[in-house]
Amino acid sequence: MRSFRIGSLFGIPIKLDLTFLLVLPLFAYLIGSQIEEVAGLLNDGLTAGIDIGAISGGLMPWILGLTAAVGLFIGVILHELGHSLTAQRFGFPIDSITLWLFGGIAAFSEMPENWRQELTIAVAGPIVSVLLGVGSYALFSVIPASLSGARFVFGYLAILNVALAIFNMLPAFPMDGGRVLRALLARNQPYARATQQAASIGKLFAIVMGLFGLFSLNIILIGVAFFVFIAASSEAQQVTMKAAFQDITVSDIMTPVSELHTVDPKATIAELIQRMFTERHTGYPVVENEAVEGERLVGLVTLSDAREVAPVEREAYTVEDVMTTELETITPKSDAMTAIERMQKNDIGRLLVVEDGDLVGLISRTDVMTALDIVQQSGAVAFSGRPRTAD
Ligand SMILES: [Zn+2]
């Protein structure tokens, strides 16, 4: 997409997102432009003994700014590697580690629902950051006072890595601290409910962070707040759906073929639009009726296909001219969650349910949302006679 691979560590691809290329020079600039203040703080706080005159002349602030920024992002990669290697040890594969606008992301193909595993994976990153802070401090203390630049970089990295650990441990789900919170909440209640609670707290934190960013005119903090809010909402929704649809298959919630309105490929677009209007459906499977073979599925036609034909030509064109013939299908035995993910991934509103080449039903986003409403309002539901416990 917008990212490219720069290498790999322990078999995990490391990628840079294009937005990261904006952040690196920005950080280098920010560190470089505040070098005298920061060095002063290091001298006061860590008795660094940095010769400020030696590092604030010429290109020195920018060179040190860039070095510290690169060092910080190496720290971010190692932080993500801490999460990733711990997850791998529990058997969860990691697709990649990406550096982007707001730091690092380790992309999991699957999340652990076991609270102990999640807790361990979540704290592994901040632990790495603290260790990097301690390591930077150790290097800082052994570097001779004559090397003011190196003392500046390692002193600064010691503080930045510890700050990174503390910031990530804020209980703002889906940040690390929020994941720790969810793990602790999931000890004695269902995973989905724990996620809902952690996400609500995460969103609250995001709002506070956003307001704080707004008042202090800190664009990065506003961005992080926005990101946390969106990510908390979408992860909570995904987890809720997954929990609600556990044990529910496509055939449980699809519209079966007997109740399905179909359209003939020879019908005109005018007729199709009239039917959409009266039946209030926006998509129809196109089925051909043959005397010998019976019904045969040939395509799918939607309102947007029909709209492509200008009103004056709607008597002249037929369904066959505008329908989609490359059909996204799913089997009735698939999990309902698989159907949802397939619709989201392909950005389509409905899937045809096909078994052994025969159309057996249609599943639409509306079907999914209706089923979700029913499941959520009634608690545990026994679709197709399978009783569920409230886990
Ligand atoms: Zn982390």
Short mmCIF file of C-alpha atoms and ligand atoms in Angstrom, two decimals:
data_model
loop_
_atom_site.label_atom_id
_atom_site.label_comp_id
_atom_site.label_asym_id
_atom_site.label_seq_id
_atom_site.Cartn_x
_atom_site.Cartn_y
_atom_site.Cartn_z
CA MET A 1 0.00 0.00 0.00
CA ARG A 2 1.66 3.18 1.17
CA SER A 3 4.46 1.35 2.96
CA PHE A 4 7.67 -0.27 1.87
CA ARG A 5 9.82 -2.94 3.41
CA ILE A 6 13.26 -2.01 4.74
CA GLY A 7 14.35 -5.41 6.03
CA SER A 8 13.38 -8.04 8.53
CA LEU A 9 14.21 -9.04 12.12
CA PHE A 10 13.60 -12.56 13.45
CA GLY A 11 11.70 -13.30 10.25
CA ILE A 12 9.28 -10.39 10.78
CA PRO A 13 9.24 -7.86 7.91
CA ILE A 14 9.99 -4.29 9.04
CA LYS A 15 8.15 -1.65 6.99
CA LEU A 16 8.15 2.12 6.74
CA ASP A 17 4.87 3.87 6.02
CA LEU A 18 5.14 6.98 3.83
CA THR A 19 3.76 9.10 6.70
CA PHE A 20 6.82 8.10 8.71
CA LEU A 21 9.00 10.01 6.24
CA LEU A 22 7.24 13.18 7.45
CA VAL A 23 7.75 12.40 11.12
CA LEU A 24 11.45 11.58 11.06
CA PRO A 25 12.61 15.02 9.77
CA LEU A 26 10.03 16.71 12.03
CA PHE A 27 11.45 15.00 15.12
CA ALA A 28 15.02 15.69 13.99
CA TYR A 29 14.07 19.35 13.58
CA LEU A 30 12.26 19.56 16.94
CA ILE A 31 15.17 17.97 18.82
CA GLY A 32 17.74 20.06 16.95
CA SER A 33 15.90 23.34 17.52
CA GLN A 34 15.54 22.72 21.27
CA ILE A 35 19.02 21.33 21.78
CA GLU A 36 20.19 24.03 24.23
CA GLU A 37 17.11 23.73 26.48
CA VAL A 38 17.24 19.92 26.46
CA ALA A 39 20.99 19.83 27.14
CA GLY A 40 20.40 22.29 30.01
CA LEU A 41 17.74 19.98 31.46
CA LEU A 42 20.06 16.97 31.11
CA ASN A 43 22.82 18.91 32.87
CA ASP A 44 20.48 19.82 35.72
CA GLY A 45 18.60 16.52 36.02
CA LEU A 46 21.28 13.94 35.23
CA THR A 47 24.35 16.10 35.99
CA ALA A 48 25.33 15.39 32.40
CA GLY A 49 28.06 18.01 32.25
CA ILE A 50 27.37 18.62 28.55
CA ASP A 51 29.30 21.52 27.01
CA ILE A 52 26.33 23.30 25.43
CA GLY A 53 28.57 25.54 23.33
CA ALA A 54 30.14 22.46 21.70
CA ILE A 55 26.83 21.04 20.48
CA SER A 56 24.88 24.15 19.53
CA GLY A 57 27.09 25.52 16.76
CA GLY A 58 26.83 25.03 12.99
CA LEU A 59 25.20 21.83 11.75
CA MET A 60 25.76 20.06 15.08
CA PRO A 61 22.17 20.51 16.44
CA TRP A 62 20.67 19.01 13.24
CA ILE A 63 23.12 16.10 13.13
CA LEU A 64 22.44 15.30 16.79
CA GLY A 65 18.68 15.86 16.26
CA LEU A 66 18.65 13.37 13.40
CA THR A 67 20.76 10.86 15.35
CA ALA A 68 18.48 11.07 18.39
CA ALA A 69 15.35 10.79 16.19
CA VAL A 70 16.74 7.70 14.41
CA GLY A 71 17.71 6.28 17.82
CA LEU A 72 14.17 6.90 19.09
CA PHE A 73 12.62 5.06 16.13
CA ILE A 74 15.01 2.15 16.54
CA GLY A 75 13.70 2.07 20.12
CA VAL A 76 10.13 2.01 18.76
CA ILE A 77 10.96 -0.95 16.49
CA LEU A 78 12.51 -2.83 19.43
CA HIS A 79 9.43 -2.01 21.53
CA GLU A 80 7.18 -3.54 18.83
CA LEU A 81 9.58 -6.46 18.54
CA GLY A 82 9.06 -7.03 22.28
CA HIS A 83 5.30 -7.42 21.68
CA SER A 84 5.85 -9.48 18.53
CA LEU A 85 8.35 -12.02 19.84
CA THR A 86 6.23 -12.60 22.95
CA ALA A 87 3.15 -13.14 20.77
CA GLN A 88 5.09 -15.53 18.54
CA ARG A 89 6.14 -17.52 21.58
CA PHE A 90 2.43 -18.07 22.33
CA GLY A 91 1.93 -19.19 18.74
CA PHE A 92 0.39 -16.01 17.29
CA PRO A 93 1.91 -15.11 13.92
CA ILE A 94 3.00 -11.50 13.26
CA ASP A 95 2.56 -10.18 9.71
CA SER A 96 4.87 -7.17 10.00
CA ILE A 97 6.08 -4.26 12.09
CA THR A 98 5.37 -0.87 10.52
CA LEU A 99 6.67 2.56 11.52
CA TRP A 100 4.16 5.28 10.71
CA LEU A 101 2.97 8.72 11.73
CA PHE A 102 2.32 7.84 15.39
CA GLY A 103 5.10 5.35 16.05
CA GLY A 104 5.04 1.62 15.53
CA ILE A 105 2.41 -1.01 14.84
CA ALA A 106 2.87 -4.75 15.07
CA ALA A 107 0.27 -6.33 12.80
CA PHE A 108 -1.23 -9.46 14.36
CA SER A 109 -3.23 -11.80 12.17
CA GLU A 110 -5.01 -13.03 15.28
CA MET A 111 -5.33 -11.68 18.82
CA PRO A 112 -5.09 -13.85 21.92
CA GLU A 113 -8.31 -14.04 23.92
CA ASN A 114 -6.54 -15.59 26.89
CA TRP A 115 -6.07 -12.77 29.40
CA ARG A 116 -2.69 -13.97 30.69
CA GLN A 117 -1.27 -14.10 27.16
CA GLU A 118 -2.66 -10.69 26.26
CA LEU A 119 -1.27 -9.20 29.47
CA THR A 120 2.19 -10.64 28.83
CA ILE A 121 2.23 -9.48 25.19
CA ALA A 122 1.01 -5.99 26.15
CA VAL A 123 3.61 -5.36 28.86
CA ALA A 124 6.49 -6.80 26.81
CA GLY A 125 6.78 -3.61 24.70
CA PRO A 126 6.99 -1.12 27.58
CA ILE A 127 9.43 -3.47 29.38
CA VAL A 128 11.72 -3.34 26.33
CA SER A 129 11.44 0.48 26.32
CA VAL A 130 12.38 0.69 30.02
CA LEU A 131 15.35 -1.63 29.41
CA LEU A 132 16.43 0.55 26.46
CA GLY A 133 16.16 3.60 28.72
CA VAL A 134 18.32 1.91 31.35
CA GLY A 135 20.81 0.78 28.66
CA SER A 136 20.99 4.29 27.19
CA TYR A 137 21.59 5.68 30.68
CA ALA A 138 24.39 3.16 31.26
CA LEU A 139 26.07 4.18 27.98
CA PHE A 140 25.51 7.83 28.82
CA SER A 141 27.32 7.38 32.15
CA VAL A 142 30.40 5.70 30.69
CA ILE A 143 30.85 8.11 27.75
CA PRO A 144 33.65 10.56 28.62
CA ALA A 145 32.58 14.16 29.28
CA SER A 146 34.65 15.32 26.29
CA LEU A 147 32.15 13.65 23.91
CA SER A 148 29.31 16.08 24.61
CA GLY A 149 27.32 15.11 21.48
CA ALA A 150 27.23 11.39 22.33
CA ARG A 151 26.35 12.17 25.94
CA PHE A 152 23.50 14.36 24.72
CA VAL A 153 22.09 11.64 22.41
CA PHE A 154 22.23 8.81 24.97
CA GLY A 155 21.03 10.98 27.86
CA TYR A 156 18.10 12.11 25.72
CA LEU A 157 17.34 8.54 24.55
CA ALA A 158 17.34 7.34 28.18
CA ILE A 159 14.56 9.82 28.96
CA LEU A 160 12.64 9.34 25.69
CA ASN A 161 12.47 5.54 26.02
CA VAL A 162 11.23 5.70 29.60
CA ALA A 163 8.71 8.38 28.57
CA LEU A 164 7.59 6.13 25.71
CA ALA A 165 7.00 3.27 28.15
CA ILE A 166 5.00 5.49 30.51
CA PHE A 167 2.91 7.01 27.70
CA ASN A 168 2.10 3.58 26.27
CA MET A 169 0.99 2.34 29.67
CA LEU A 170 -1.83 4.92 29.83
CA PRO A 171 -5.01 2.82 30.07
CA ALA A 172 -6.18 4.15 26.68
CA PHE A 173 -7.28 1.07 24.77
CA PRO A 174 -5.98 0.00 22.24
CA MET A 175 -2.67 1.36 23.56
CA ASP A 176 -0.60 -1.08 25.64
CA GLY A 177 -1.98 0.08 28.99
CA GLY A 178 -5.51 -0.33 27.62
CA ARG A 179 -4.72 -3.89 26.57
CA VAL A 180 -3.42 -4.60 30.06
CA LEU A 181 -6.68 -3.17 31.40
CA ARG A 182 -8.75 -5.38 29.10
CA ALA A 183 -6.74 -8.44 30.12
CA LEU A 184 -7.39 -7.66 33.79
CA LEU A 185 -11.09 -7.01 33.14
CA ALA A 186 -11.35 -10.27 31.20
CA ARG A 187 -10.19 -12.29 34.20
CA ASN A 188 -13.70 -12.63 35.57
CA GLN A 189 -16.05 -11.66 32.74
CA PRO A 190 -16.53 -12.40 29.03
CA TYR A 191 -13.86 -11.13 26.66
CA ALA A 192 -16.38 -9.08 24.62
CA ARG A 193 -17.70 -7.24 27.68
CA ALA A 194 -14.15 -6.57 28.92
CA THR A 195 -13.34 -5.14 25.47
CA GLN A 196 -16.43 -2.88 25.57
CA GLN A 197 -15.41 -1.50 28.96
CA ALA A 198 -11.75 -1.03 28.01
CA ALA A 199 -12.80 0.66 24.75
CA SER A 200 -15.13 3.07 26.62
CA ILE A 201 -12.30 4.05 28.95
CA GLY A 202 -9.99 4.32 25.91
CA LYS A 203 -12.41 6.68 24.16
CA LEU A 204 -12.71 8.79 27.29
CA PHE A 205 -8.91 9.05 27.47
CA ALA A 206 -8.83 9.93 23.78
CA ILE A 207 -11.22 12.83 24.38
CA VAL A 208 -9.17 14.09 27.34
CA MET A 209 -5.97 13.70 25.31
CA GLY A 210 -7.54 15.52 22.36
CA LEU A 211 -8.67 18.43 24.53
CA PHE A 212 -5.26 18.57 26.16
CA GLY A 213 -3.66 18.62 22.71
CA LEU A 214 -6.07 21.33 21.58
CA PHE A 215 -5.30 23.62 24.52
CA SER A 216 -1.55 23.09 24.30
CA LEU A 217 -1.68 23.28 20.46
CA ASN A 218 0.04 19.91 20.28
CA ILE A 219 -0.87 18.51 16.86
CA ILE A 220 0.77 15.13 17.50
CA LEU A 221 -1.28 14.61 20.67
CA ILE A 222 -4.49 15.54 18.81
CA GLY A 223 -3.57 13.04 16.11
CA VAL A 224 -2.85 10.28 18.63
CA ALA A 225 -6.14 11.02 20.41
CA PHE A 226 -8.05 10.79 17.14
CA PHE A 227 -6.31 7.53 16.27
CA VAL A 228 -6.99 6.00 19.69
CA PHE A 229 -10.68 6.93 19.48
CA ILE A 230 -11.20 5.39 16.04
CA ALA A 231 -9.14 2.28 16.83
CA ALA A 232 -10.94 1.70 20.15
CA SER A 233 -14.34 1.94 18.46
CA SER A 234 -13.52 -0.35 15.57
CA GLU A 235 -11.80 -3.00 17.65
CA ALA A 236 -14.66 -3.04 20.15
CA GLN A 237 -17.17 -3.43 17.32
CA GLN A 238 -15.19 -6.25 15.73
CA VAL A 239 -14.85 -8.14 19.02
CA THR A 240 -18.55 -7.65 19.84
CA MET A 241 -19.57 -9.03 16.48
CA LYS A 242 -17.20 -11.95 16.76
CA ALA A 243 -18.58 -12.84 20.19
CA ALA A 244 -22.18 -12.38 19.10
CA PHE A 245 -21.70 -14.52 16.02
CA GLN A 246 -19.85 -17.34 17.67
CA ASP A 247 -21.37 -20.62 16.45
CA ILE A 248 -23.62 -18.82 13.96
CA THR A 249 -23.31 -19.86 10.33
CA VAL A 250 -24.30 -18.13 7.12
CA SER A 251 -27.33 -20.44 6.74
CA ASP A 252 -28.64 -19.27 10.14
CA ILE A 253 -28.99 -15.65 9.08
CA MET A 254 -29.22 -15.66 5.27
CA THR A 255 -32.39 -14.99 3.32
CA PRO A 256 -33.17 -18.47 1.97
CA VAL A 257 -33.73 -18.93 -1.74
CA SER A 258 -37.47 -19.65 -1.22
CA GLU A 259 -37.97 -16.12 0.14
CA LEU A 260 -35.59 -14.52 -2.29
CA HIS A 261 -36.79 -12.18 -5.00
CA THR A 262 -34.90 -12.87 -8.19
CA VAL A 263 -34.91 -11.17 -11.53
CA ASP A 264 -34.78 -12.50 -15.08
CA PRO A 265 -31.77 -11.49 -17.20
CA LYS A 266 -34.15 -10.39 -19.99
CA ALA A 267 -36.07 -7.94 -17.77
CA THR A 268 -35.60 -4.29 -18.75
CA ILE A 269 -33.87 -1.81 -16.47
CA ALA A 270 -37.16 0.11 -16.19
CA GLU A 271 -38.89 -3.02 -14.88
CA LEU A 272 -36.01 -3.67 -12.48
CA ILE A 273 -36.14 -0.16 -11.02
CA GLN A 274 -39.92 -0.41 -10.65
CA ARG A 275 -39.47 -3.67 -8.71
CA MET A 276 -36.75 -2.18 -6.52
CA PHE A 277 -39.14 0.65 -5.77
CA THR A 278 -42.10 -1.52 -4.81
CA GLU A 279 -40.18 -4.33 -3.07
CA ARG A 280 -37.62 -2.01 -1.50
CA HIS A 281 -34.65 -4.23 -2.35
CA THR A 282 -31.48 -2.79 -3.83
CA GLY A 283 -29.90 -5.99 -5.10
CA TYR A 284 -31.23 -9.06 -6.89
CA PRO A 285 -29.70 -12.35 -7.93
CA VAL A 286 -30.24 -12.80 -11.66
CA VAL A 287 -31.70 -16.21 -12.36
CA GLU A 288 -32.36 -17.74 -15.76
CA ASN A 289 -35.30 -20.13 -16.04
CA GLU A 290 -34.62 -22.92 -18.47
CA ALA A 291 -37.20 -25.54 -19.32
CA VAL A 292 -34.70 -28.38 -19.18
CA GLU A 293 -32.20 -27.46 -16.46
CA GLY A 294 -34.47 -25.43 -14.21
CA GLU A 295 -33.18 -22.27 -12.54
CA ARG A 296 -29.64 -21.16 -13.12
CA LEU A 297 -27.82 -18.31 -11.34
CA VAL A 298 -26.16 -16.04 -13.90
CA GLY A 299 -25.37 -12.83 -12.04
CA LEU A 300 -26.20 -10.17 -9.49
CA VAL A 301 -27.68 -6.76 -10.22
CA THR A 302 -27.79 -3.79 -7.85
CA LEU A 303 -29.29 -0.32 -7.80
CA SER A 304 -25.94 1.23 -8.68
CA ASP A 305 -25.69 -1.01 -11.77
CA ALA A 306 -29.16 0.12 -12.82
CA ARG A 307 -28.33 3.79 -12.23
CA GLU A 308 -25.56 3.62 -14.79
CA VAL A 309 -28.20 3.48 -17.52
CA ALA A 310 -29.62 6.92 -18.39
CA PRO A 311 -33.39 7.24 -17.66
CA VAL A 312 -34.31 7.57 -21.37
CA GLU A 313 -32.54 4.31 -22.19
CA ARG A 314 -33.99 2.21 -19.40
CA GLU A 315 -36.57 0.54 -21.70
CA ALA A 316 -33.87 -0.43 -24.18
CA TYR A 317 -31.37 -2.05 -21.83
CA THR A 318 -31.87 -5.31 -19.98
CA VAL A 319 -30.58 -6.64 -16.66
CA GLU A 320 -28.15 -8.88 -18.53
CA ASP A 321 -26.39 -5.78 -19.95
CA VAL A 322 -25.49 -4.27 -16.59
CA MET A 323 -25.36 -7.18 -14.10
CA THR A 324 -22.18 -8.37 -12.36
CA THR A 325 -21.11 -11.82 -13.48
CA GLU A 326 -18.02 -12.13 -11.30
CA LEU A 327 -19.86 -13.25 -8.21
CA GLU A 328 -18.64 -13.26 -4.65
CA THR A 329 -20.10 -16.40 -3.14
CA ILE A 330 -19.96 -18.16 0.21
CA THR A 331 -21.09 -21.58 1.40
CA PRO A 332 -24.01 -21.88 3.86
CA LYS A 333 -21.80 -23.67 6.40
CA SER A 334 -19.26 -20.81 6.63
CA ASP A 335 -19.13 -18.77 9.83
CA ALA A 336 -21.24 -15.62 9.79
CA MET A 337 -18.12 -13.70 10.80
CA THR A 338 -16.31 -14.91 7.66
CA ALA A 339 -19.17 -13.51 5.55
CA ILE A 340 -18.90 -10.13 7.30
CA GLU A 341 -15.14 -9.99 6.86
CA ARG A 342 -15.49 -10.92 3.16
CA MET A 343 -18.05 -8.13 2.62
CA GLN A 344 -15.87 -5.60 4.45
CA LYS A 345 -12.74 -6.63 2.55
CA ASN A 346 -14.38 -6.43 -0.88
CA ASP A 347 -16.55 -3.46 0.09
CA ILE A 348 -19.74 -5.10 -1.14
CA GLY A 349 -23.21 -5.20 0.37
CA ARG A 350 -24.19 -8.83 -0.26
CA LEU A 351 -22.85 -12.30 -0.91
CA LEU A 352 -24.60 -15.09 -2.78
CA VAL A 353 -24.84 -18.28 -0.78
CA VAL A 354 -24.05 -21.20 -3.04
CA GLU A 355 -23.88 -24.92 -2.31
CA ASP A 356 -22.66 -27.38 -4.96
CA GLY A 357 -23.22 -24.77 -7.67
CA ASP A 358 -26.84 -24.07 -6.61
CA LEU A 359 -28.03 -20.76 -5.21
CA VAL A 360 -29.42 -21.43 -1.74
CA GLY A 361 -29.72 -17.89 -0.40
CA LEU A 362 -28.38 -14.39 -0.12
CA ILE A 363 -26.68 -12.73 2.83
CA SER A 364 -26.62 -8.94 2.99
CA ARG A 365 -25.23 -6.37 5.42
CA THR A 366 -28.82 -5.75 6.48
CA ASP A 367 -29.25 -9.45 7.37
CA VAL A 368 -26.05 -9.29 9.41
CA MET A 369 -27.01 -6.10 11.25
CA THR A 370 -30.53 -7.38 12.01
CA ALA A 371 -29.09 -10.63 13.37
CA LEU A 372 -26.55 -8.69 15.43
CA ASP A 373 -29.35 -6.58 16.94
CA ILE A 374 -31.33 -9.68 17.85
CA VAL A 375 -28.33 -11.41 19.40
CA GLN A 376 -27.36 -8.33 21.41
CA GLN A 377 -30.85 -7.61 22.66
CA SER A 378 -31.69 -11.16 23.60
CA GLY A 379 -28.30 -12.08 25.03
CA ALA A 380 -27.51 -15.64 24.07
CA VAL A 381 -29.62 -16.90 21.21
CA ALA A 382 -29.97 -20.44 19.98
CA PHE A 383 -30.00 -20.10 16.22
CA SER A 384 -30.89 -23.35 14.51
CA GLY A 385 -31.53 -25.01 17.83
CA ARG A 386 -28.01 -24.88 19.22
CA PRO A 387 -28.18 -23.73 22.80
CA ARG A 388 -25.43 -21.39 23.91
CA THR A 389 -24.26 -20.65 27.36
CA ALA A 390 -23.57 -17.07 28.34
CA ASP A 391 -19.86 -17.93 28.30
ZN ZN B 1 3.45 -1.12 22.67
#
